[in-house]
Short mmCIF file of C-alpha atoms in Angstrom, two decimals:
data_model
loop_
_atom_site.label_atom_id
_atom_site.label_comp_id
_atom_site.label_asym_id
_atom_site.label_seq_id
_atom_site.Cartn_x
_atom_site.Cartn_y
_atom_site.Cartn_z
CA UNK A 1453 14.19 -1.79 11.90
CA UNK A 1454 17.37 -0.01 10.59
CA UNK A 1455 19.84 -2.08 8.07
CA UNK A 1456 22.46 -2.00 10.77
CA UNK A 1457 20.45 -4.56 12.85
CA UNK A 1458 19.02 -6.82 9.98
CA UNK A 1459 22.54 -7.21 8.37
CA UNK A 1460 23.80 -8.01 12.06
CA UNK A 1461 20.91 -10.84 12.49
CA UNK A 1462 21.31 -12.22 8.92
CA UNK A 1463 25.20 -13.15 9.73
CA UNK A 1464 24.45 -14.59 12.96
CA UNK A 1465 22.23 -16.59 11.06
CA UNK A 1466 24.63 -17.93 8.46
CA UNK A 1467 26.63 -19.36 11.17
CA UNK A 1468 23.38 -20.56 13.69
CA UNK A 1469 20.91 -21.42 10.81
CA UNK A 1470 18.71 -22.64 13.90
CA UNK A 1471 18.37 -18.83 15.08
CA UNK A 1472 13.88 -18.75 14.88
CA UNK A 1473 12.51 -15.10 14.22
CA UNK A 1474 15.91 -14.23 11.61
CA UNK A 1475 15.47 -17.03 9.58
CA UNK A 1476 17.15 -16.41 5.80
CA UNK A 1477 14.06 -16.26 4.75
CA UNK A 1478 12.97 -13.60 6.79
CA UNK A 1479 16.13 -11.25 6.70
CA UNK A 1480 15.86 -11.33 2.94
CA UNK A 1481 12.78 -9.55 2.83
CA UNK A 1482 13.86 -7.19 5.26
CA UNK A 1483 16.61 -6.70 2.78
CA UNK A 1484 14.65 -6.13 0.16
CA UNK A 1485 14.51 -2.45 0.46
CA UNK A 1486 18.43 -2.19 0.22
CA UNK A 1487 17.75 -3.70 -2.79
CA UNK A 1488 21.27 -2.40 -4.65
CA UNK A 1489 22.89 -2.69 -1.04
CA UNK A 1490 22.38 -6.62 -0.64
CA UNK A 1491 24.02 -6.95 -4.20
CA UNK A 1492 27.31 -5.97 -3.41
CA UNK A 1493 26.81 -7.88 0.04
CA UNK A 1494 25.74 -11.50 -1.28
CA UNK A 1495 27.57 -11.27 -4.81
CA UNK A 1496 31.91 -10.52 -4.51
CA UNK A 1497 32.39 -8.01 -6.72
CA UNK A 1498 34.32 -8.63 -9.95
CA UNK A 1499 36.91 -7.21 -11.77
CA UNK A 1500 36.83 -6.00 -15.59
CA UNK A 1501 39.47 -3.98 -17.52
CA UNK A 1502 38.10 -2.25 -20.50
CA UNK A 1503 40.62 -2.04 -23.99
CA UNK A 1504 39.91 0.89 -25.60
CA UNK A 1505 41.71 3.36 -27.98
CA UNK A 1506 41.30 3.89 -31.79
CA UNK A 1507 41.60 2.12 -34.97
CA UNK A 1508 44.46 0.03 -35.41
CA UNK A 1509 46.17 0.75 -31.89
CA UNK A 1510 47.14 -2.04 -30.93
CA UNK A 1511 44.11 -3.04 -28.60
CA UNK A 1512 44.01 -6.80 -30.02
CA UNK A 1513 47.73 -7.22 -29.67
CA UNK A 1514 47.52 -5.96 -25.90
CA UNK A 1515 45.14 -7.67 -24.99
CA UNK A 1516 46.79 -10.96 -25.58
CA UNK A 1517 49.93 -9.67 -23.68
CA UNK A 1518 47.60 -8.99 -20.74
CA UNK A 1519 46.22 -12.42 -21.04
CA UNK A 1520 49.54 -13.90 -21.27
CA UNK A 1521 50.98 -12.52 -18.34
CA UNK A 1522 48.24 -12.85 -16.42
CA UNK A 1523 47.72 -16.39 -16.92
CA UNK A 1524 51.56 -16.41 -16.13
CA UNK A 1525 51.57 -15.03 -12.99
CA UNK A 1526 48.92 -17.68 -11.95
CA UNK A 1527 45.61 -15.96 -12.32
CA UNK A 1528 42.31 -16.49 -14.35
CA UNK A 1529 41.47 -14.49 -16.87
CA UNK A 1530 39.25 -14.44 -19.96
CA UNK A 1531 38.66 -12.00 -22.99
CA UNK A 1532 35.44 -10.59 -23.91
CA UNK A 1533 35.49 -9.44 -27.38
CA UNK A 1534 33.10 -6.50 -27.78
CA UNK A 1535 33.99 -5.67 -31.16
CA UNK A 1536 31.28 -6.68 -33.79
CA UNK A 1537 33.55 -5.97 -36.51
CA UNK A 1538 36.86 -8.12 -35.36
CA UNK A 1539 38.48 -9.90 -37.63
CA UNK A 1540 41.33 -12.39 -35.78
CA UNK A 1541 42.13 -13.25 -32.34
CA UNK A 1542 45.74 -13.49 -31.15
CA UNK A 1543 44.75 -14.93 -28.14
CA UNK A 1544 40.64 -16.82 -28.78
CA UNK A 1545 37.64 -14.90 -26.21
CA UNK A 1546 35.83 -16.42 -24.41
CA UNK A 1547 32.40 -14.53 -24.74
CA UNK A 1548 32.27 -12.80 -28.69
CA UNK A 1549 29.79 -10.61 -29.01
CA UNK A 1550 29.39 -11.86 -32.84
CA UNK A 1551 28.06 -14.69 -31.53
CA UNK A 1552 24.73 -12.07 -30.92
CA UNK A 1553 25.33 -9.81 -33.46
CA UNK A 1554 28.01 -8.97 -36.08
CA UNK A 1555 28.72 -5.61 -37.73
CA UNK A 1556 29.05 -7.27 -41.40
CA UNK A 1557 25.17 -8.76 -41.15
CA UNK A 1558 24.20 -5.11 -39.95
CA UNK A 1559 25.70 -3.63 -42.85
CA UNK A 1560 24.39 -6.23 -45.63
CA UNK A 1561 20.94 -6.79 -44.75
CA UNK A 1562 20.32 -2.84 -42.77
CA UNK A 1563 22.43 -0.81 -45.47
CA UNK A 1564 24.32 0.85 -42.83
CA UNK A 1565 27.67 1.52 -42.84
CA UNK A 1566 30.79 0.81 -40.39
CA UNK A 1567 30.11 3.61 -38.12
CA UNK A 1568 26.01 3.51 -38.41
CA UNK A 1569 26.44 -0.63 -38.45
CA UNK A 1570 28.81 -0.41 -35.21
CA UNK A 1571 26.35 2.07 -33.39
CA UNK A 1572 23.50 -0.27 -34.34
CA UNK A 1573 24.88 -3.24 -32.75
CA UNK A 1574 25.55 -1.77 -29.18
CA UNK A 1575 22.21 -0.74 -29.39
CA UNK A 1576 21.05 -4.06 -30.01
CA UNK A 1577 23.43 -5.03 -27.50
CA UNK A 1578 21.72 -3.00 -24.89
CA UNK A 1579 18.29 -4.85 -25.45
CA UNK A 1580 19.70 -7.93 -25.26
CA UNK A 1581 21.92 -7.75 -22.02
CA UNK A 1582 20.22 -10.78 -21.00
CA UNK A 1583 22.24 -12.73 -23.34
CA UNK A 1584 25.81 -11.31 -22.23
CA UNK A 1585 24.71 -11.48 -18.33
CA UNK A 1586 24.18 -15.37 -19.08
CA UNK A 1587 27.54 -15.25 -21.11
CA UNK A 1588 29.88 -13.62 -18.14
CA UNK A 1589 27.62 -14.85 -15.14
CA UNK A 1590 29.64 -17.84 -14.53
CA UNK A 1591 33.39 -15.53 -13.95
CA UNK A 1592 32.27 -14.49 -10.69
CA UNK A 1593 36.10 -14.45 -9.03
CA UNK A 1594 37.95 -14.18 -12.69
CA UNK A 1595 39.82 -11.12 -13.94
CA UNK A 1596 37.74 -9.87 -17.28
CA UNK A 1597 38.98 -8.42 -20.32
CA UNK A 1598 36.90 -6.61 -22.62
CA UNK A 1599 38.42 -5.74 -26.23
CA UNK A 1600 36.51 -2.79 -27.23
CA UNK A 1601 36.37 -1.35 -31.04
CA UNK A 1602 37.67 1.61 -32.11
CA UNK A 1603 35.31 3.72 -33.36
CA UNK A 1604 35.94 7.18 -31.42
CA UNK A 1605 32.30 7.93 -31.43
CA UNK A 1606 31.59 5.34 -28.65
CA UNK A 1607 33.52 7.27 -26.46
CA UNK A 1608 32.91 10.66 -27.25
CA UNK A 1609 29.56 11.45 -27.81
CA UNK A 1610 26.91 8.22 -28.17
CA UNK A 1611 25.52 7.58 -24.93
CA UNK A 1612 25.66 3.38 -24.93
CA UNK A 1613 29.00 2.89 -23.81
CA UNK A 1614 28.18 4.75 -20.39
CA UNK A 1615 24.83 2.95 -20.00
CA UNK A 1616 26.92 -0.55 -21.03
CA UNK A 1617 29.00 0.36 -18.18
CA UNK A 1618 26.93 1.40 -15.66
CA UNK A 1619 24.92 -1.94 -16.04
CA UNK A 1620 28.45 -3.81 -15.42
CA UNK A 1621 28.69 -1.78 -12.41
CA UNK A 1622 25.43 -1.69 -10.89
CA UNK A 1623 23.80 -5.00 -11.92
CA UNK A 1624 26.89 -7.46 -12.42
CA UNK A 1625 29.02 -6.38 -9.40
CA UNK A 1626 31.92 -5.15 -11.64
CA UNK A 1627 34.99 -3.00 -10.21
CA UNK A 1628 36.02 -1.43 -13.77
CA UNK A 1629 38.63 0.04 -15.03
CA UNK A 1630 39.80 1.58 -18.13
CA UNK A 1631 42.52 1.68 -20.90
CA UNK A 1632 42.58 4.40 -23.65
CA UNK A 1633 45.86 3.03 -26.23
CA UNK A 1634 47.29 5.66 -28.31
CA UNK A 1635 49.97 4.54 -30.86
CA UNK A 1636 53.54 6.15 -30.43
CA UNK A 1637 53.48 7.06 -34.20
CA UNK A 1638 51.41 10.25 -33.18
CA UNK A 1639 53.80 11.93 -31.62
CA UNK A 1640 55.49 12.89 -34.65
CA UNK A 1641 52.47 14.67 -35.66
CA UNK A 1642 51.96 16.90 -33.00
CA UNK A 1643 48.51 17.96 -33.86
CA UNK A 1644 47.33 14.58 -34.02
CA UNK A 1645 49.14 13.87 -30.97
CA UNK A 1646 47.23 16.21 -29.38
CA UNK A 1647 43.58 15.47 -31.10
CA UNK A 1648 44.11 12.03 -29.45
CA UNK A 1649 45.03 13.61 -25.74
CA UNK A 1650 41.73 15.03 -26.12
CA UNK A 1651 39.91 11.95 -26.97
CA UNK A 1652 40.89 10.08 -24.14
CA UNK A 1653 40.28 13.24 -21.85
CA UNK A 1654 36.61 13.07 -23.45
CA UNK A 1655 36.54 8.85 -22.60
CA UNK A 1656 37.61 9.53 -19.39
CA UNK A 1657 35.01 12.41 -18.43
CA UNK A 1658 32.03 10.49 -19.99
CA UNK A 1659 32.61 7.12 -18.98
CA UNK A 1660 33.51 8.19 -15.29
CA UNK A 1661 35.34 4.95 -13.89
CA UNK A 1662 39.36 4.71 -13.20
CA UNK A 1663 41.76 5.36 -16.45
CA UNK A 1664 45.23 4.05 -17.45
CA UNK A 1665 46.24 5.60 -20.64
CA UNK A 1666 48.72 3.99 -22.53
CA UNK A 1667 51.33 4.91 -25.48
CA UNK A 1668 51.47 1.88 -27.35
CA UNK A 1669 53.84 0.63 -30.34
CA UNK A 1670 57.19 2.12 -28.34
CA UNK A 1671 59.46 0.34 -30.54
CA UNK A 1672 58.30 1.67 -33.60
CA UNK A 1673 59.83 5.63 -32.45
CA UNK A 1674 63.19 4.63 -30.97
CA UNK A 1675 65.94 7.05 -32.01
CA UNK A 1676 63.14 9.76 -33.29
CA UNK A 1677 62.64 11.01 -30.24
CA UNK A 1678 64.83 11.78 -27.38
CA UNK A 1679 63.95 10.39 -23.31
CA UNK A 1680 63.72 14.13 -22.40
CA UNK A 1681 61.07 14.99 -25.59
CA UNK A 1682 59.33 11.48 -24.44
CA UNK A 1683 58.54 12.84 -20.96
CA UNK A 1684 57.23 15.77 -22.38
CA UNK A 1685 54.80 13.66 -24.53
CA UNK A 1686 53.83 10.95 -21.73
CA UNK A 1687 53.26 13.66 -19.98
CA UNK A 1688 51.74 16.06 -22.60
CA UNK A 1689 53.24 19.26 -22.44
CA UNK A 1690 50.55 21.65 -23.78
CA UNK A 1691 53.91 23.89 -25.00
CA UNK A 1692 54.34 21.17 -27.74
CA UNK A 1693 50.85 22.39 -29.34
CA UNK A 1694 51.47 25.61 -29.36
CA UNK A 1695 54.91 26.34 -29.89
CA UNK A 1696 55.27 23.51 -32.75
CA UNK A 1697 51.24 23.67 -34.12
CA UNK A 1698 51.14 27.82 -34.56
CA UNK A 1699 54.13 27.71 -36.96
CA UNK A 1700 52.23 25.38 -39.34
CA UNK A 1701 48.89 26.50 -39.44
CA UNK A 1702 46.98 30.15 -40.23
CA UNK A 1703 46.97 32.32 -37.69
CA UNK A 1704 43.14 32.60 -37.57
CA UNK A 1705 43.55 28.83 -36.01
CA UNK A 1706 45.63 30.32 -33.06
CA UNK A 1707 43.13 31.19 -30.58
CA UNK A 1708 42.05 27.86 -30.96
CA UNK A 1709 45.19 26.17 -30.08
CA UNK A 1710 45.64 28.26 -27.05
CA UNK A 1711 42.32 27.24 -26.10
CA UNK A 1712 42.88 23.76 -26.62
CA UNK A 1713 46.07 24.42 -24.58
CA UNK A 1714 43.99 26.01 -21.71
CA UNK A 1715 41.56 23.13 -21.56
CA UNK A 1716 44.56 20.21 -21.28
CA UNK A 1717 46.41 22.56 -18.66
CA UNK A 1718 42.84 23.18 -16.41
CA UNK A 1719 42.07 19.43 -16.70
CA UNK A 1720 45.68 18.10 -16.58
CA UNK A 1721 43.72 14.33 -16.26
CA UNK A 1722 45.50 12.84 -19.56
CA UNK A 1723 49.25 10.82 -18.72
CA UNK A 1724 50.26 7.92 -20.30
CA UNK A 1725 52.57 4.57 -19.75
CA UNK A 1726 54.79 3.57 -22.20
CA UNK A 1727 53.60 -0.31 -23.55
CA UNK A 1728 56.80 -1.67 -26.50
CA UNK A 1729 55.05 -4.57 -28.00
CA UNK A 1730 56.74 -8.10 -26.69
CA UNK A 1731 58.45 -6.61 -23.35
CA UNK A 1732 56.39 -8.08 -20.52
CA UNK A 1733 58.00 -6.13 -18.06
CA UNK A 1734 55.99 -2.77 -19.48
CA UNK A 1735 53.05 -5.16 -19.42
CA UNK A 1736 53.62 -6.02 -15.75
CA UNK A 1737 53.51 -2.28 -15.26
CA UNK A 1738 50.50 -0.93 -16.54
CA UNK A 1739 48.65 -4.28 -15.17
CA UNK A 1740 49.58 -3.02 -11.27
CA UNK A 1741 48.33 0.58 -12.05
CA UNK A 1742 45.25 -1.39 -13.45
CA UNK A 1743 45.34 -3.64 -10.02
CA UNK A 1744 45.62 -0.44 -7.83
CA UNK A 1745 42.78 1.53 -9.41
CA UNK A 1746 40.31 -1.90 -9.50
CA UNK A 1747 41.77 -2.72 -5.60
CA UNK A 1748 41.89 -6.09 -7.30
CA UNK A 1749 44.60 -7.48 -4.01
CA UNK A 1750 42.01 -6.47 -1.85
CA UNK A 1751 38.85 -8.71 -3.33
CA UNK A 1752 41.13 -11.79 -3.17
CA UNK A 1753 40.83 -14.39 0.14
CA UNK A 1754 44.21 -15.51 1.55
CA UNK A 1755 45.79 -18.82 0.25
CA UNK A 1756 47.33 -21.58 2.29
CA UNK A 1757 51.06 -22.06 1.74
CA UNK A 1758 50.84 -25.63 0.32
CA UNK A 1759 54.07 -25.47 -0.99
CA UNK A 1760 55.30 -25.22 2.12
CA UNK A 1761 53.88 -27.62 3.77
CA UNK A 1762 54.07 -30.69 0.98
CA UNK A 1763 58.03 -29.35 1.06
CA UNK A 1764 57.95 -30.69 4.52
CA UNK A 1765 56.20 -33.87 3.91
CA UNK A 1766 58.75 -34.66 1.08
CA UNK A 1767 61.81 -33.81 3.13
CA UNK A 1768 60.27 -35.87 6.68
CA UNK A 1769 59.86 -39.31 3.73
CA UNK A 1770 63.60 -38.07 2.41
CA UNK A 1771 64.86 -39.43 5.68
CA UNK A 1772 68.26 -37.47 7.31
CA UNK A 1773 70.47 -35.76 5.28
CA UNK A 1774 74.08 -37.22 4.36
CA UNK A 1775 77.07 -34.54 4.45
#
């Protein structure tokens, strides 16, 4: 019997329950080899954005501003915090992943240290998923957050983050996507501007979902840099490296720029929004490129205009209107 007809069946039956031979009971085992398929069918699929970026970003900080404004513009949302090793909250999570596991237990009682500790703990995290599907199972129609740390090597080259994700995707319904900060401070070093364009190119190609990079901490480079050098650094200009980085280092390092150069220009994946801490309209911003890559409009059911209608029930008891 192909899916086609079964699915069919199984909705006629969820509005005539008496229908005999396509009982629930029934259609779900016919289901059961579309195993995956009947997932995304019987569970609405949910929408996470993922905080990411290096050390001292920023991540924390926008993350609250997300929550903020979401919760603002009438919305639920809660924070996941991720991070074993976080310190303070601006705005408190609602699932902490130190409630499993903290990085400062790793490191007293394993000897490990930050980076081995942090590694540790995702892996521990990934044989205990059981624990954060009970903690997030309840959001099913709520916007997620998930404050990530900052430890490059999560996104560059250690496989859990991409298995963490894939489970969100595949087993908890989740419509992803991602946010790779990078502090506006950076940009006066160009070299270390563009070692952290090619970070977020790596996130981006290994953790395969939807990205919105971000330039972070505006504010703190207003007057150093002009709107027409900004462009060129929102929208990395691979000219920057060369022209700027080749004057500064030993020319044995120049093939290596221009192939750094090459790679950018062939992938030309890497753009980023400009975020200046406290201005919610930058906030508002990034958070509808989020909503368009996650389709997150699209997942949500149509609301009745109640305002509308009590405004007519209070003006029918108001009686006529004197002029």
């Amino acid at each position: 019997m192909s899916l086609e007809i079964v699915l069919r069946e199984y909705m006629k039956h969820l509005k005539q329950p008496h229908l005999g031979p396509f009982s629930s009971e029934n259609c779900l085992k016919l289901l059961k080899p579309y195993k995956n398929l009947r997932k995304n069918i019987l569970v609405m699929t949910r929408t996470g954005l993922l905080v990411m970026g290096p050390a001292g970003c920023g991540k924390t900080t926008f993350c609250a501003a997300l929550m903020t404004h979401i919760k603002n513009s009438g919305r639920t949302a809660h924070l996941v915090n991720l991070d074993p090793a976080a310190e303070r909250f601006e705005w408190e999570p609602t699932v902490d992943i130190r409630d499993l596991i903290s990085l400062d237990d790793v490191m007293e009682e394993m000897e490990y240290g930050p980076n081995g500790g942090l590694i540790y703990c995702f892996e521990f995290l990934m044989n205990n998923l059981d624990w954060l599907d009970e903690e997030i199972g309840d959001f099913e129609d709520d916007y997620l957050i998930f404050d990530m740390p900052g430890q490059i090597e999560l996104y560059t080259h250690v496989p859990v983050l991409p298995s963490l994700i894939n489970h969100l995707k595949m087993n908890l319904s989740f419509n992803l996507c991602a946010t790779y900060l990078l502090e506006s401070p950076f940009i006066v070093d160009r070299a270390k501007f563009f070692a952290g364009v090619m970070s977020a190119m790596s996130a981006m190609i290994m953790l395969e979902v939807p990205h919105v990079n971000v330039m972070s901490k505006m504010d703190l480079v207003k007057g150093q840099v002009t709107k027409r050098d900004m462009k060129r650094f929102l929208d990395p200009d691979a000219l920057l490296l060369t022209n700027d980085v080749n004057e500064k280092t030993n020319p044995r390092f120049h093939e290596l720029n221009q192939a750094l150069v090459q790679l950018i220009d062939d992938f030309h994946m890497v753009s980023f929004l400009p975020l200046e801490s406290g201005e919610e309209e930058s906030v508002a911003r990034i958070l509808s490129y989020v909503d368009d890559a996650t389709q997150w409009a699209e997942g949500q059911e149509p609301k009745e205009p109640k305002d509308a209608v009590e405004d007519e029930d209070v003006d029918a008891d108001a009686g006529p209107v004197e002029f």
